[in-house]
Coordinates of C-alpha atoms in Angstrom, one line a residue:
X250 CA -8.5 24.7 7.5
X251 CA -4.6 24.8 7.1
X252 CA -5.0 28.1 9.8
X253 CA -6.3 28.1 13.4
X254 CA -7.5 31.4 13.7
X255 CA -9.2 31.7 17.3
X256 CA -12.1 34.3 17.5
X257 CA -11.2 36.9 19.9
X258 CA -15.3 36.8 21.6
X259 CA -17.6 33.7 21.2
X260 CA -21.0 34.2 20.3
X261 CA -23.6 33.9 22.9
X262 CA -25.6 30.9 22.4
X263 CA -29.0 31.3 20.3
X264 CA -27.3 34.6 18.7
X265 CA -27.8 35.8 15.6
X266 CA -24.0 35.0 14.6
X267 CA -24.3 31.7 16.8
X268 CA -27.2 30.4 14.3
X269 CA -24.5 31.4 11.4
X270 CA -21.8 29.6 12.8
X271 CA -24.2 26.4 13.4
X272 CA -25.5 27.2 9.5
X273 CA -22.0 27.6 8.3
X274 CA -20.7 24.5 10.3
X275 CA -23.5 22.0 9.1
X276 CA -22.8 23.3 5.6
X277 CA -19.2 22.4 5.5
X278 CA -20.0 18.9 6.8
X279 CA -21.9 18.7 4.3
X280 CA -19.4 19.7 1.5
X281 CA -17.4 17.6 2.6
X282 CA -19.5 14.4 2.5
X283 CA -20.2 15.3 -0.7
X284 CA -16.4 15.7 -1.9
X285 CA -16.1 12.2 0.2
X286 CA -18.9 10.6 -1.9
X287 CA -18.2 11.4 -5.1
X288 CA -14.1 10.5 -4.6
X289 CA -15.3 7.4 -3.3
X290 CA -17.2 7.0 -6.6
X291 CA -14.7 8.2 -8.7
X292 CA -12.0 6.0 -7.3
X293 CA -14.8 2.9 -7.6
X294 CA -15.2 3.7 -11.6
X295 CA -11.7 4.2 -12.1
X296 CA -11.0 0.7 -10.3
X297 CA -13.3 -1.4 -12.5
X298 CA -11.6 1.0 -15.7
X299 CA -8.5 -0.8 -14.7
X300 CA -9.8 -4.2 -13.8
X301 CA -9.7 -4.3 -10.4
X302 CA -12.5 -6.4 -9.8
X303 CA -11.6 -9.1 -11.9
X304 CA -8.0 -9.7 -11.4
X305 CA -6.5 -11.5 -8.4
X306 CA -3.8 -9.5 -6.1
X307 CA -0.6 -8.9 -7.1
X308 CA 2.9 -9.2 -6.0
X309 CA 3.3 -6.9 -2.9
X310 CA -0.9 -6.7 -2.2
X311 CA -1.0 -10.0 -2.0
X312 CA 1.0 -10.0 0.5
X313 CA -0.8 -7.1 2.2
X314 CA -4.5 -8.8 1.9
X315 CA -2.9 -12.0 3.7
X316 CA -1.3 -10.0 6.6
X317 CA -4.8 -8.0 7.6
X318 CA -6.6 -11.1 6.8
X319 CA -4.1 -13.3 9.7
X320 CA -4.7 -10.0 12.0
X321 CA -8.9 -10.6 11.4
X322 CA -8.5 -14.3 12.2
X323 CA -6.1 -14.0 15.0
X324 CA -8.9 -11.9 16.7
X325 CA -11.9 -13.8 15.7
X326 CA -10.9 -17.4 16.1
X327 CA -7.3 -17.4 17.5
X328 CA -7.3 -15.3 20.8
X329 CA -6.9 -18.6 23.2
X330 CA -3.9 -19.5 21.2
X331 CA -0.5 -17.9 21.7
X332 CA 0.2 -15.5 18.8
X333 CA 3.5 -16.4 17.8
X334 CA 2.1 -20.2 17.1
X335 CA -1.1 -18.6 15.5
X336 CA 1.3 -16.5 13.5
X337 CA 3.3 -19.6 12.7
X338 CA 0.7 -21.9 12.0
X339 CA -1.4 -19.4 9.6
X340 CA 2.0 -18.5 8.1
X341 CA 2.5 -22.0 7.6
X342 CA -0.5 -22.7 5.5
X343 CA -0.4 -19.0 3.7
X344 CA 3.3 -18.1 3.5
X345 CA 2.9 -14.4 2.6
X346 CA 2.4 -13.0 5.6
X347 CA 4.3 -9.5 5.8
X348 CA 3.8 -8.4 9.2
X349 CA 8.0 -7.9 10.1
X350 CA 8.9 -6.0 6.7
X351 CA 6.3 -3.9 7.2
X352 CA 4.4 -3.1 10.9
X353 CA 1.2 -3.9 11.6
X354 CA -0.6 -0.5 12.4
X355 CA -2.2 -0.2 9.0
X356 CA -3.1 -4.0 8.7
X357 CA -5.2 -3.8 12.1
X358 CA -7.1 -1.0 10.5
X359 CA -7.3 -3.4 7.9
X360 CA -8.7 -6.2 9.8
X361 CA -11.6 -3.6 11.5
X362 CA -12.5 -3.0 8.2
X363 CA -12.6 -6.7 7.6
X364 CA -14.8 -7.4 10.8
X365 CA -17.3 -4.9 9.3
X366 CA -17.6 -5.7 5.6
X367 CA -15.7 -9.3 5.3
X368 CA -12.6 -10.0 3.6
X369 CA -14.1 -10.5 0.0
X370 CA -12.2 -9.2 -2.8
X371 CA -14.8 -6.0 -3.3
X372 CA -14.5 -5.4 0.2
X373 CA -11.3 -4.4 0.5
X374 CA -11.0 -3.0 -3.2
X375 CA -13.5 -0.3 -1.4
X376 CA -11.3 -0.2 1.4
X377 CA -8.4 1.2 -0.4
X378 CA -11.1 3.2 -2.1
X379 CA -12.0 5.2 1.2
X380 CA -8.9 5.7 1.8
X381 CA -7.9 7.2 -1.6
X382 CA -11.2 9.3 -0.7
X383 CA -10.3 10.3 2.6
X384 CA -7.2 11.9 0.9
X385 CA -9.1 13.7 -1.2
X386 CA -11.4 15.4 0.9
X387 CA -8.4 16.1 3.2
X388 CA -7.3 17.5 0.2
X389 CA -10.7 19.6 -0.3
X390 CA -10.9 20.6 4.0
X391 CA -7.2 22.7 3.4
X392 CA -7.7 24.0 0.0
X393 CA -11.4 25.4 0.3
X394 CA -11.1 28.6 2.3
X395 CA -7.9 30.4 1.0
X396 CA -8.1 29.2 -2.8
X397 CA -11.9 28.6 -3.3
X398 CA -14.1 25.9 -4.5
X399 CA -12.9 25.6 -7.6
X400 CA -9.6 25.1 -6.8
X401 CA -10.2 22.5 -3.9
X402 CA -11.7 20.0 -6.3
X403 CA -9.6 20.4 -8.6
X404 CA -6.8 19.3 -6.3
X405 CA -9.6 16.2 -5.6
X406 CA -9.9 15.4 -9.0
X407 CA -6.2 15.9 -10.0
X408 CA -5.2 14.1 -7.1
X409 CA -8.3 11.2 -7.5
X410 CA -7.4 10.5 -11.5
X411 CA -3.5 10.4 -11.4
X412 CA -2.1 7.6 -12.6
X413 CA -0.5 7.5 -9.7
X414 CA -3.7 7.2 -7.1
X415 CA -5.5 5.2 -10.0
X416 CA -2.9 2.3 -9.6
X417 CA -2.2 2.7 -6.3
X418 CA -6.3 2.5 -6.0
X419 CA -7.4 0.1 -7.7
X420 CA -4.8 -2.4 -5.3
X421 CA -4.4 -3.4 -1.6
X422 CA -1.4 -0.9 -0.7
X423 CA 0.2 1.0 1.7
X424 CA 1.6 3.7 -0.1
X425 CA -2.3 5.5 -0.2
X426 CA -2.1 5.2 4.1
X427 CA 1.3 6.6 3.9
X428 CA -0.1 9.2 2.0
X429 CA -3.2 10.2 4.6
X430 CA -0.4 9.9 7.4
X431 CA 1.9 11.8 6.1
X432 CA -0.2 14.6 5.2
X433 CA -2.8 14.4 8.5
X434 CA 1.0 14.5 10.4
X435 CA 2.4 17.7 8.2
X436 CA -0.7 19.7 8.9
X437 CA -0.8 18.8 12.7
X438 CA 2.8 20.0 12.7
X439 CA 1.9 23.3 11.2
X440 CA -0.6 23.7 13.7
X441 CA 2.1 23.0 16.5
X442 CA 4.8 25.5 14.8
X443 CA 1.3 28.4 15.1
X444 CA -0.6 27.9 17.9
X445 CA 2.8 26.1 20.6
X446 CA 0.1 23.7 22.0
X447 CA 0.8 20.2 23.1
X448 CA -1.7 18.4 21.6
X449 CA -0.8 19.1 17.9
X450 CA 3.3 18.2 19.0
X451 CA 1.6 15.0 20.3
X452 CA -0.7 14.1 17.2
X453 CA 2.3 15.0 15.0
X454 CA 4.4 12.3 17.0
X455 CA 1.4 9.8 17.0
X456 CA 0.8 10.0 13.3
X457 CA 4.6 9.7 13.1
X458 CA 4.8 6.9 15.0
X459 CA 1.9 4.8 13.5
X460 CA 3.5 5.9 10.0
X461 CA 6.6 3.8 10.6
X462 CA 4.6 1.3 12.0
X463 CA 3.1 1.1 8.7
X464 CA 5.7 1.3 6.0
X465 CA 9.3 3.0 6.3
X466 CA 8.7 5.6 3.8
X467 CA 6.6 7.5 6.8
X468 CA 10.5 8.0 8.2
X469 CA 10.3 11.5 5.7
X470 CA 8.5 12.9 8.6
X471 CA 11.4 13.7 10.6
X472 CA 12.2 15.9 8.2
X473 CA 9.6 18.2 8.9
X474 CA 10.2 19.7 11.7
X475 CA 13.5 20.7 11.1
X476 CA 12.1 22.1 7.5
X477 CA 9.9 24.1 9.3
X478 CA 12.5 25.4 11.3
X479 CA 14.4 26.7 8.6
X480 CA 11.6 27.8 6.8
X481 CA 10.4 29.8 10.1
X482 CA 14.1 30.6 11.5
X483 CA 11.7 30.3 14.9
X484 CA 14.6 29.1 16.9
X485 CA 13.4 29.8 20.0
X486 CA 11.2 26.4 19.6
X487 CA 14.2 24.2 20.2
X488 CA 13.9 25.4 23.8
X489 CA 10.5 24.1 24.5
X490 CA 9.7 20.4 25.8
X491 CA 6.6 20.5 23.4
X492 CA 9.1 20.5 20.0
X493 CA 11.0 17.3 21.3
X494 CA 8.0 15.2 22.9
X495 CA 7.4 13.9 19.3
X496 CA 11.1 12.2 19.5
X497 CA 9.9 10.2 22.9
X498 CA 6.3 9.4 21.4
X499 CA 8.4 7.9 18.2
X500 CA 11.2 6.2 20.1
X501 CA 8.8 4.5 22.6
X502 CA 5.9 3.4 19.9
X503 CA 7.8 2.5 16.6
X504 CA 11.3 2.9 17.5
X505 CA 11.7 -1.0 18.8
X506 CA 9.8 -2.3 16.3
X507 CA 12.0 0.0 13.7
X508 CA 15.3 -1.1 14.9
X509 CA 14.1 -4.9 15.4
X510 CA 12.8 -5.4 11.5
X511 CA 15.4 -3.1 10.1
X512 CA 17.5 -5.8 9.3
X513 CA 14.4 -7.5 7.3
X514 CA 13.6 -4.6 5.8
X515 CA 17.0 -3.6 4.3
X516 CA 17.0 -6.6 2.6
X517 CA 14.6 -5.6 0.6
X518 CA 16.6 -2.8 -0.6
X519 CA 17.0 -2.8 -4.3
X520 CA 20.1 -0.3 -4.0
X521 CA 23.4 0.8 -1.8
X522 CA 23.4 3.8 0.3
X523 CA 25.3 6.7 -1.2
X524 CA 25.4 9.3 -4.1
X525 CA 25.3 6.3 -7.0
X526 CA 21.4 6.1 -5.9
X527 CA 20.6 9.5 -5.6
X528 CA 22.2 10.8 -8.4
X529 CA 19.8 7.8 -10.5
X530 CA 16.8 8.3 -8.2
X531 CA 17.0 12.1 -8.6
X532 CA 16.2 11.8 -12.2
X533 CA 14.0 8.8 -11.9
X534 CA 12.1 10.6 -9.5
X535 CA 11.5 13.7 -11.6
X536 CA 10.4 11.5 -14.5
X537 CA 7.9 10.0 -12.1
X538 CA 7.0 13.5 -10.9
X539 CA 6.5 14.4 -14.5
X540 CA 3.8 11.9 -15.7
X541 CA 2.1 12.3 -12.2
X542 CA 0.0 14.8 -14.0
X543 CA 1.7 16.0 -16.6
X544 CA 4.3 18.6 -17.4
X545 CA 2.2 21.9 -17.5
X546 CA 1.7 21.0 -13.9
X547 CA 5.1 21.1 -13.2
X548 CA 5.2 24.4 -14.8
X549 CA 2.3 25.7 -12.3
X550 CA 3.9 24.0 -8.8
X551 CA 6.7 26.5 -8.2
X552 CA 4.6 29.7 -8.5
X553 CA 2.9 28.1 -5.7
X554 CA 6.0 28.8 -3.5
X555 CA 5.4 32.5 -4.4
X556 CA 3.8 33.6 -1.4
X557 CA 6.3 32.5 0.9
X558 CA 8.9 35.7 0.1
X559 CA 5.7 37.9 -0.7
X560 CA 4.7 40.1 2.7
X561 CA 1.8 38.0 3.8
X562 CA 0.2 36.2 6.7
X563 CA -3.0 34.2 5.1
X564 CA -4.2 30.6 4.6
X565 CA -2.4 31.3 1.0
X566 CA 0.7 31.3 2.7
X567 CA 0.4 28.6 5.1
X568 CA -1.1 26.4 2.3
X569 CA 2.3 26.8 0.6
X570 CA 4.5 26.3 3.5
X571 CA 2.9 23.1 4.0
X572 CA 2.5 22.1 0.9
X573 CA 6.6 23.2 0.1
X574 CA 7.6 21.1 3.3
X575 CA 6.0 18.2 2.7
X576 CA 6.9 18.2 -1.0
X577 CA 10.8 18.7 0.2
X578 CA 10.6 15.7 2.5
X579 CA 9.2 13.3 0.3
X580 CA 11.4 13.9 -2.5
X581 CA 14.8 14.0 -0.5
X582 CA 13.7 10.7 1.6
X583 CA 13.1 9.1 -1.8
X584 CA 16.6 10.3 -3.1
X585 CA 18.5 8.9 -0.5
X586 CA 17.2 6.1 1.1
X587 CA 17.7 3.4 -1.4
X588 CA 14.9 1.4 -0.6
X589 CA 13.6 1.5 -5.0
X590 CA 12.5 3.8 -7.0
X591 CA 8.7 2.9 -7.9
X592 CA 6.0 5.4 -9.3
X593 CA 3.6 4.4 -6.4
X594 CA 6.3 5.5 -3.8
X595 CA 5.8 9.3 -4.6
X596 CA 1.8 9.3 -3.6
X597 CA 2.8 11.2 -0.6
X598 CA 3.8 13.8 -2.7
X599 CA 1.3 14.3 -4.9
X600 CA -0.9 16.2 -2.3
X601 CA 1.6 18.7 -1.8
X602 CA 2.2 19.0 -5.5
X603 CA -1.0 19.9 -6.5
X604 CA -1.1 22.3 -3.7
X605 CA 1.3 23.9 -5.1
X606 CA -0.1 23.6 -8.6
X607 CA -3.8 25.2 -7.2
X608 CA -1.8 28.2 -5.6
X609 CA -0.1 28.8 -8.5
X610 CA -3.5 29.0 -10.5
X611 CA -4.4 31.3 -8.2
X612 CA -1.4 33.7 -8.4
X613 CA -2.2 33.8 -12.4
X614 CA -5.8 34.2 -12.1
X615 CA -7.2 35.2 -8.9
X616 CA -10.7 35.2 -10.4
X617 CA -12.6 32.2 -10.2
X618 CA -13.9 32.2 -13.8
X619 CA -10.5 32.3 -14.7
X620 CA -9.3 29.6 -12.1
X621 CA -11.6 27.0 -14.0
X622 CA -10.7 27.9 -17.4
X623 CA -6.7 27.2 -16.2
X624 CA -7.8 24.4 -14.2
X625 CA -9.8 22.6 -16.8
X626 CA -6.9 23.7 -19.3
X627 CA -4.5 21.7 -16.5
X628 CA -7.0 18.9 -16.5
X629 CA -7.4 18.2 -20.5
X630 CA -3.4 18.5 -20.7
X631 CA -2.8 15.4 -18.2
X632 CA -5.2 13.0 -20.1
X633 CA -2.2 11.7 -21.8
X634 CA -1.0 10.5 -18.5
X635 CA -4.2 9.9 -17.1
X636 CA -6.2 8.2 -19.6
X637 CA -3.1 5.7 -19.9
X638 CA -2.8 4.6 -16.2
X639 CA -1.8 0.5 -16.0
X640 CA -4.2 -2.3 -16.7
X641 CA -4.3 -4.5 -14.0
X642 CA -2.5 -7.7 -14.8
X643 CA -5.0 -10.9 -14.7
X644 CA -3.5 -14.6 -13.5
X645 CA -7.2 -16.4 -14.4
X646 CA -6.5 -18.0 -11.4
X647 CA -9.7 -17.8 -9.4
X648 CA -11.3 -20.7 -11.1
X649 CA -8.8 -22.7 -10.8
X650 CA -8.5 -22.2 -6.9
X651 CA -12.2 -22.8 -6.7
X652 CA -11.1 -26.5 -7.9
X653 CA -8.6 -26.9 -5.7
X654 CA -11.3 -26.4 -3.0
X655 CA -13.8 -28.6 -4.8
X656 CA -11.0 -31.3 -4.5
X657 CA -9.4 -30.6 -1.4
X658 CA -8.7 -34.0 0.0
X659 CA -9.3 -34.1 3.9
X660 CA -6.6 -36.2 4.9
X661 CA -3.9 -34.6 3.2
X662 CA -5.1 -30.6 2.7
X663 CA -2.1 -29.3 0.2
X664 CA -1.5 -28.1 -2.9
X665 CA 1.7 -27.0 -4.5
X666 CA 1.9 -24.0 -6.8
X667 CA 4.1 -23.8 -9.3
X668 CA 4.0 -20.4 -11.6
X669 CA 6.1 -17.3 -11.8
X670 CA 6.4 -14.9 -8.8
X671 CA 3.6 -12.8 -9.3
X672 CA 1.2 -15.6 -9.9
X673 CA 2.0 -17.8 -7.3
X674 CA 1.8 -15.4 -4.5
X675 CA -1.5 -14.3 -6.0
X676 CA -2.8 -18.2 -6.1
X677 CA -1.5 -18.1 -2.2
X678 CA -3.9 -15.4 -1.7
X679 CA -6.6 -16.6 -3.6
X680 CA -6.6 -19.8 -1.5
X681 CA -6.5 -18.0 1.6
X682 CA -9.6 -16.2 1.0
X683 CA -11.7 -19.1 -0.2
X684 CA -10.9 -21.0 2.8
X685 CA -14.1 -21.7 4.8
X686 CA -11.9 -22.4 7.8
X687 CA -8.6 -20.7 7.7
X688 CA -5.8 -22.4 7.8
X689 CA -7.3 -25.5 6.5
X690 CA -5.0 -26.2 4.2
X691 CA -1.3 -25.9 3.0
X692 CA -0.6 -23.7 -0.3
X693 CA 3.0 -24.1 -0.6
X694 CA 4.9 -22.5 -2.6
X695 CA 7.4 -23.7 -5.5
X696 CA 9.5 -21.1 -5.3
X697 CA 10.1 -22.7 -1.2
X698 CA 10.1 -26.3 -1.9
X699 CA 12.0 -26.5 -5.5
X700 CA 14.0 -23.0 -5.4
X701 CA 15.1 -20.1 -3.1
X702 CA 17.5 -17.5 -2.7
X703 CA 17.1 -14.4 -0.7
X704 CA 14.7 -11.7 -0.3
X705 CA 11.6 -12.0 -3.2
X706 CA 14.0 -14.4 -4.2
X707 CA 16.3 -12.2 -6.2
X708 CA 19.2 -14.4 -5.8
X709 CA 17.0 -17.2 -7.0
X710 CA 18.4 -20.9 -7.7
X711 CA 16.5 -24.3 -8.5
X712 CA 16.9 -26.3 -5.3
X713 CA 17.2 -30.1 -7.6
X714 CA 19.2 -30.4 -11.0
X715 CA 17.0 -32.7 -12.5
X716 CA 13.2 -33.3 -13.1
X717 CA 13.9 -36.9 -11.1
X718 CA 14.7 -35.0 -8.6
X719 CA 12.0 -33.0 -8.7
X720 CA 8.7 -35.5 -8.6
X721 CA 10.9 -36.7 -5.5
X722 CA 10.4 -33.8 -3.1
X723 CA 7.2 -33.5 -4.4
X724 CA 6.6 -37.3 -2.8
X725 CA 9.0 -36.4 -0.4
X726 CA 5.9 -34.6 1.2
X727 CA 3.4 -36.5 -0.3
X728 CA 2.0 -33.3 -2.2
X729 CA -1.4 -34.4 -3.7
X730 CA -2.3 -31.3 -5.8
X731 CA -0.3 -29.7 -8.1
X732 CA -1.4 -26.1 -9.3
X733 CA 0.4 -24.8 -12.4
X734 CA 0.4 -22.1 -14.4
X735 CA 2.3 -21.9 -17.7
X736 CA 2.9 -18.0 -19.7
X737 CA 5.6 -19.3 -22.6
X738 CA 8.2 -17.1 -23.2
X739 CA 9.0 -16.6 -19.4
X740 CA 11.8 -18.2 -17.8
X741 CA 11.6 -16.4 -14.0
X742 CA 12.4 -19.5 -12.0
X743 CA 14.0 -22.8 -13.8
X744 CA 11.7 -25.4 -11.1
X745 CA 8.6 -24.1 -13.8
X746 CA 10.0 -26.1 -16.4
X747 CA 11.6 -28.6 -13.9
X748 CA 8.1 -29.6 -12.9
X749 CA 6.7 -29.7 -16.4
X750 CA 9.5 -32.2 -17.1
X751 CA 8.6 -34.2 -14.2
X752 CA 5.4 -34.6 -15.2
X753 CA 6.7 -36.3 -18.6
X754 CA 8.3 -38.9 -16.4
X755 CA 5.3 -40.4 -15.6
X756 CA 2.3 -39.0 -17.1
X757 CA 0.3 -41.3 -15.4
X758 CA 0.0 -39.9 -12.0
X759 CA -0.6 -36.7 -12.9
X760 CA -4.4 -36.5 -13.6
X761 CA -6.1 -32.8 -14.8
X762 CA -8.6 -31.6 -13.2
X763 CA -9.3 -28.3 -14.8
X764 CA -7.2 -26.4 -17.2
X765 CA -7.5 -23.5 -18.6
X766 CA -6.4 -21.8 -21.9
X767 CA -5.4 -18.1 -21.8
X768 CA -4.6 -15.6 -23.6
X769 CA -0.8 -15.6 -22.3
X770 CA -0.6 -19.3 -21.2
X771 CA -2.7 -22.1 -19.3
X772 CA -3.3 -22.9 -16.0
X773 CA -3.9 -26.7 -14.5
X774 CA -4.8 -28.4 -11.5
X775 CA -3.3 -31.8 -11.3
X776 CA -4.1 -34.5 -8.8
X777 CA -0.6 -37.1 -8.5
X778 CA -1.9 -39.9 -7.8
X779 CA 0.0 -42.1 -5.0
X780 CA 0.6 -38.8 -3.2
X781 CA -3.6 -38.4 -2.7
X782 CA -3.8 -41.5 -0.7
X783 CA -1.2 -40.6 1.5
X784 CA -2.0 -38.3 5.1
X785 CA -0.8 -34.8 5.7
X786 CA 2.7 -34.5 7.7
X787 CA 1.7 -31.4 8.8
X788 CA 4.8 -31.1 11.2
X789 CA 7.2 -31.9 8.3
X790 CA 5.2 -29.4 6.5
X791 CA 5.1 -26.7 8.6
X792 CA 9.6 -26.8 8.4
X793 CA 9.6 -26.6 4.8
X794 CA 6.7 -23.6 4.5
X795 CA 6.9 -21.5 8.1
X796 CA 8.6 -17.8 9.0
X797 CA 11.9 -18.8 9.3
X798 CA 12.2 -16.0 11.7
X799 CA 10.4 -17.8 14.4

């Protein structure tokens, strides 16, 4: 429940209203393992809908799998190592390690999760599953006493099939965790703002703290204290030690780690500060907002901000103060720090939203016959947006990756992988989780040895000028695999071609292995001969492919 309402007299033990509490107690658990099971199912069926199963990770989540999966090594097989040279060395082998651009709260979890159920694909497609499902019964705990039932899983189900969640989902993210945090922290600050004890000031500031230890989006949460501030005109809480401990817990948990990888992060930034971005992300963001769940949802979410100027003190009205603060500090975060402007990066407010949305149903039709006539009108009017939630993008790499390991040649364990960006981060991943001894093997990247340039490479530049040039480095490091995938009528990074050029130098060394026709391309495993009987220079290597950082 959004309220804490304390009861002014326990009951006795073994009384009459004890054995109602107890009833009443067991049956909400029970409710809510329910709404937990069935938005676990849900999010499951709406994963395989989009592919999810059968499509390798892509750009950022490949990225994400790689950095829980080094965590879940480190611990199981690396602890007697330093970890900066673990870190190096598995970085080395698997360049995609994130762990610096984003912090590594959310990846340990990660890892746990990892140590229980392994690192396979469906595992930790169930993973971001839970969480989605976690969400949602959040979702379900708040909304249940002061709107009803019918209301709470409606928020479930809204929030469960938005296009939104369903991408976000059916990947290996962190915007769904930002999303739990960011809500489990707004509701703990509520509870500070009601009942002035220290332990919700605390959780807010822990939350808060492993929030930017997550992802950088979590820094909207310190707008909401001040939100609530405004919203309560309580001044007389900026007098009490209990409103500023979250700034200590913060400052000593996340804040070196925040100010160390800041200038990491940043680079990542796909805009300048100032009102240029906000002016485009304002309307970006409401466009996002709109197909979230569709417009007549938009139409509902202000009448949920009703009760706050109506003369009320209910879980109505502390539903919607919640719900309005959170929604504030999302939005203006994502209007003016210019870190992009994604769909994905408004999950946090998509809670609050449909908060809003439920309260407004409620405000038209208190009844709850009526409530789930409006809600299921709500419902069929988003299947537009909801029925049309993005494919998954398949490489048909996994076969290939298989051969790679079916060839892996002992002496010199490397393959090079040549294919646009979201492809070759995805082989990189692929790799790492077939590897029967992680790091057993160098996947290095093309866009390292042949190009470069910046951050995701979006100052990208081919690193030779000619396919001579080319076959060279590859020799250079004596290179004895060569992965490459081909999608004509993409031109993302000029080495592609480069390579396919070198191999029409000399044909001869380059024997397939496997190839495979798809529908947007092929994709070949090529073993260059000379290079296969050469050993690994893993120190060489391990220059070209490591953190640069370290």
């Amino acid at each position: 429940m959004v309220a804490c309402v304390t009861p002014a007299t326990a009951p006795s033990p073994g009384s009459e209203t004890d054995q109602s509490a107890r009833t009443s107690s067991r049956t909400g658990i029970i409710e809510l393992g329910l709404v937990a099971l069935l938005s676990c199912a849900l999010a499951v069926v709406l994963q395989i809908r989009l592919g999810a199963y059968g499509a390798e990770f892509g750009y950022d989540e490949c990225s994400h799998y790689v950095s829980g999966l080094f965590i879940h090594d480190y611990l199981a097989w690396g602890l007697t190592t330093p970890p900066v040279k673990y870190l190096r060395d598995f970085s080395s082998a698997y360049p995609l390690v994130g762990i610096g651009h984003w912090g590594p709260f959310w990846y340990g979890i990660e890892a746990f999760w990892m140590f229980l159920f392994g690192w396979s694909r469906v595992s930790v497609l169930l993973f971001s599953a839970l969480t989605t499902a976690a969400i949602a019964m959040l979702l379900y705990r708040v909304a249940a006493k002061p709107l009803g039932k019918v209301l709470a899983v409606f928020c479930v189900l809204a929030f469960v099939s938005s296009p939104i969640t369903q991408v976000s989902s059916a990947a290996i993210m962190l915007d769904g965790a930002i999303t739990l945090l960011c809500l489990l922290a707004t509701l703990a600050w509520f509870r500070y703002t009601r009942t002035l004890h220290w332990r919700y000031s605390i959780a807010f500031g822990l939350l808060a703290a492993f929030g930017l230890l997550t992802k950088g989006n979590a820094g909207c949460l310190a707008l909401i204290p001040p939100l609530f501030l405004v919203l309560d005109r309580n001044w007389s809480l900026l007098k009490r030690a209990s409103f500023w401990a979250p700034v200590a817990i913060v400052v000593v948990i996340a804040g070196p780690w925040s100010v160390m990888t800041y200038p990491l992060v940043s680079q990542g930034f796909r805009f300048g500060w100032g009102w240029p971005y906000t002016s485009v992300a304002v309307a970006e963001n409401a466009r996002i907002l709109l197909s979230a769940y569709g417009p007549l949802l938009l139409l509902l979410a202000p009448l949920g901000a009703l009760p706050l100027f109506q003369d009320r003190r209910d879980g109505t009205r502390d539903l919607s103060a919640v719900s309005v603060v959170l929604l504030t500090a999302v939005l203006v975060f994502q209007c003016v720090v210019p870190a992009a402007i994604q769909d994905r990066y408004l999950e946090p407010a998509l809670p609050p939203l449909l908060l809003l949305a439920a309260i407004g149903m409620r405000q038209i039709a208190p009844r709850p016959v009526i409530s789930l006539a409006l809600a299921g009108i709500v419902m069929l009017a988003a299947l537009p947006w909801t029925a049309n939630a993005e494919i998954k993008r398949q490489f048909d790499l996994t076969e290939a990756v298989t051969q790679i390991w079916r060839h892996r040649i002992a002496d010199n364990p490397s393959v090079l992988v040549v294919s646009e960006g979201g492809a070759e981060g995805a082989a990189v991943a692929e790799i790492a989780m077939q590897d029967p001894a992680r790091p057993s093997l160098f996947a290095v990247r093309g866009s390292r040895l042949l190009g470069g340039g910046g951050y995701n490479s979006q100052e990208y530049q081919p690193r030779f000028k000619t396919p001579k040039d080319v076959l060279a480095a590859i020799d250079q490091y004596a290179i004895p695999l060569v992965l490459v995938r081909l999608e004509p009528g993409r031109d993302d990074w000029a080495h592609i071609a480069q390579v396919e050029q070198a191999r029409a130098l000399e044909p001869q060394r380059w024997q397939v292995l496997y190839r495979k026709l798809t529908a947007t391309g092929s994709v070949t495993l090529y073993r260059l001969t000379g290079n296969d009987r050469q050993k690994l220079d893993a120190a060489r290597l391990k220059q070209l492919t490591g953190p640069r950082s370290l």
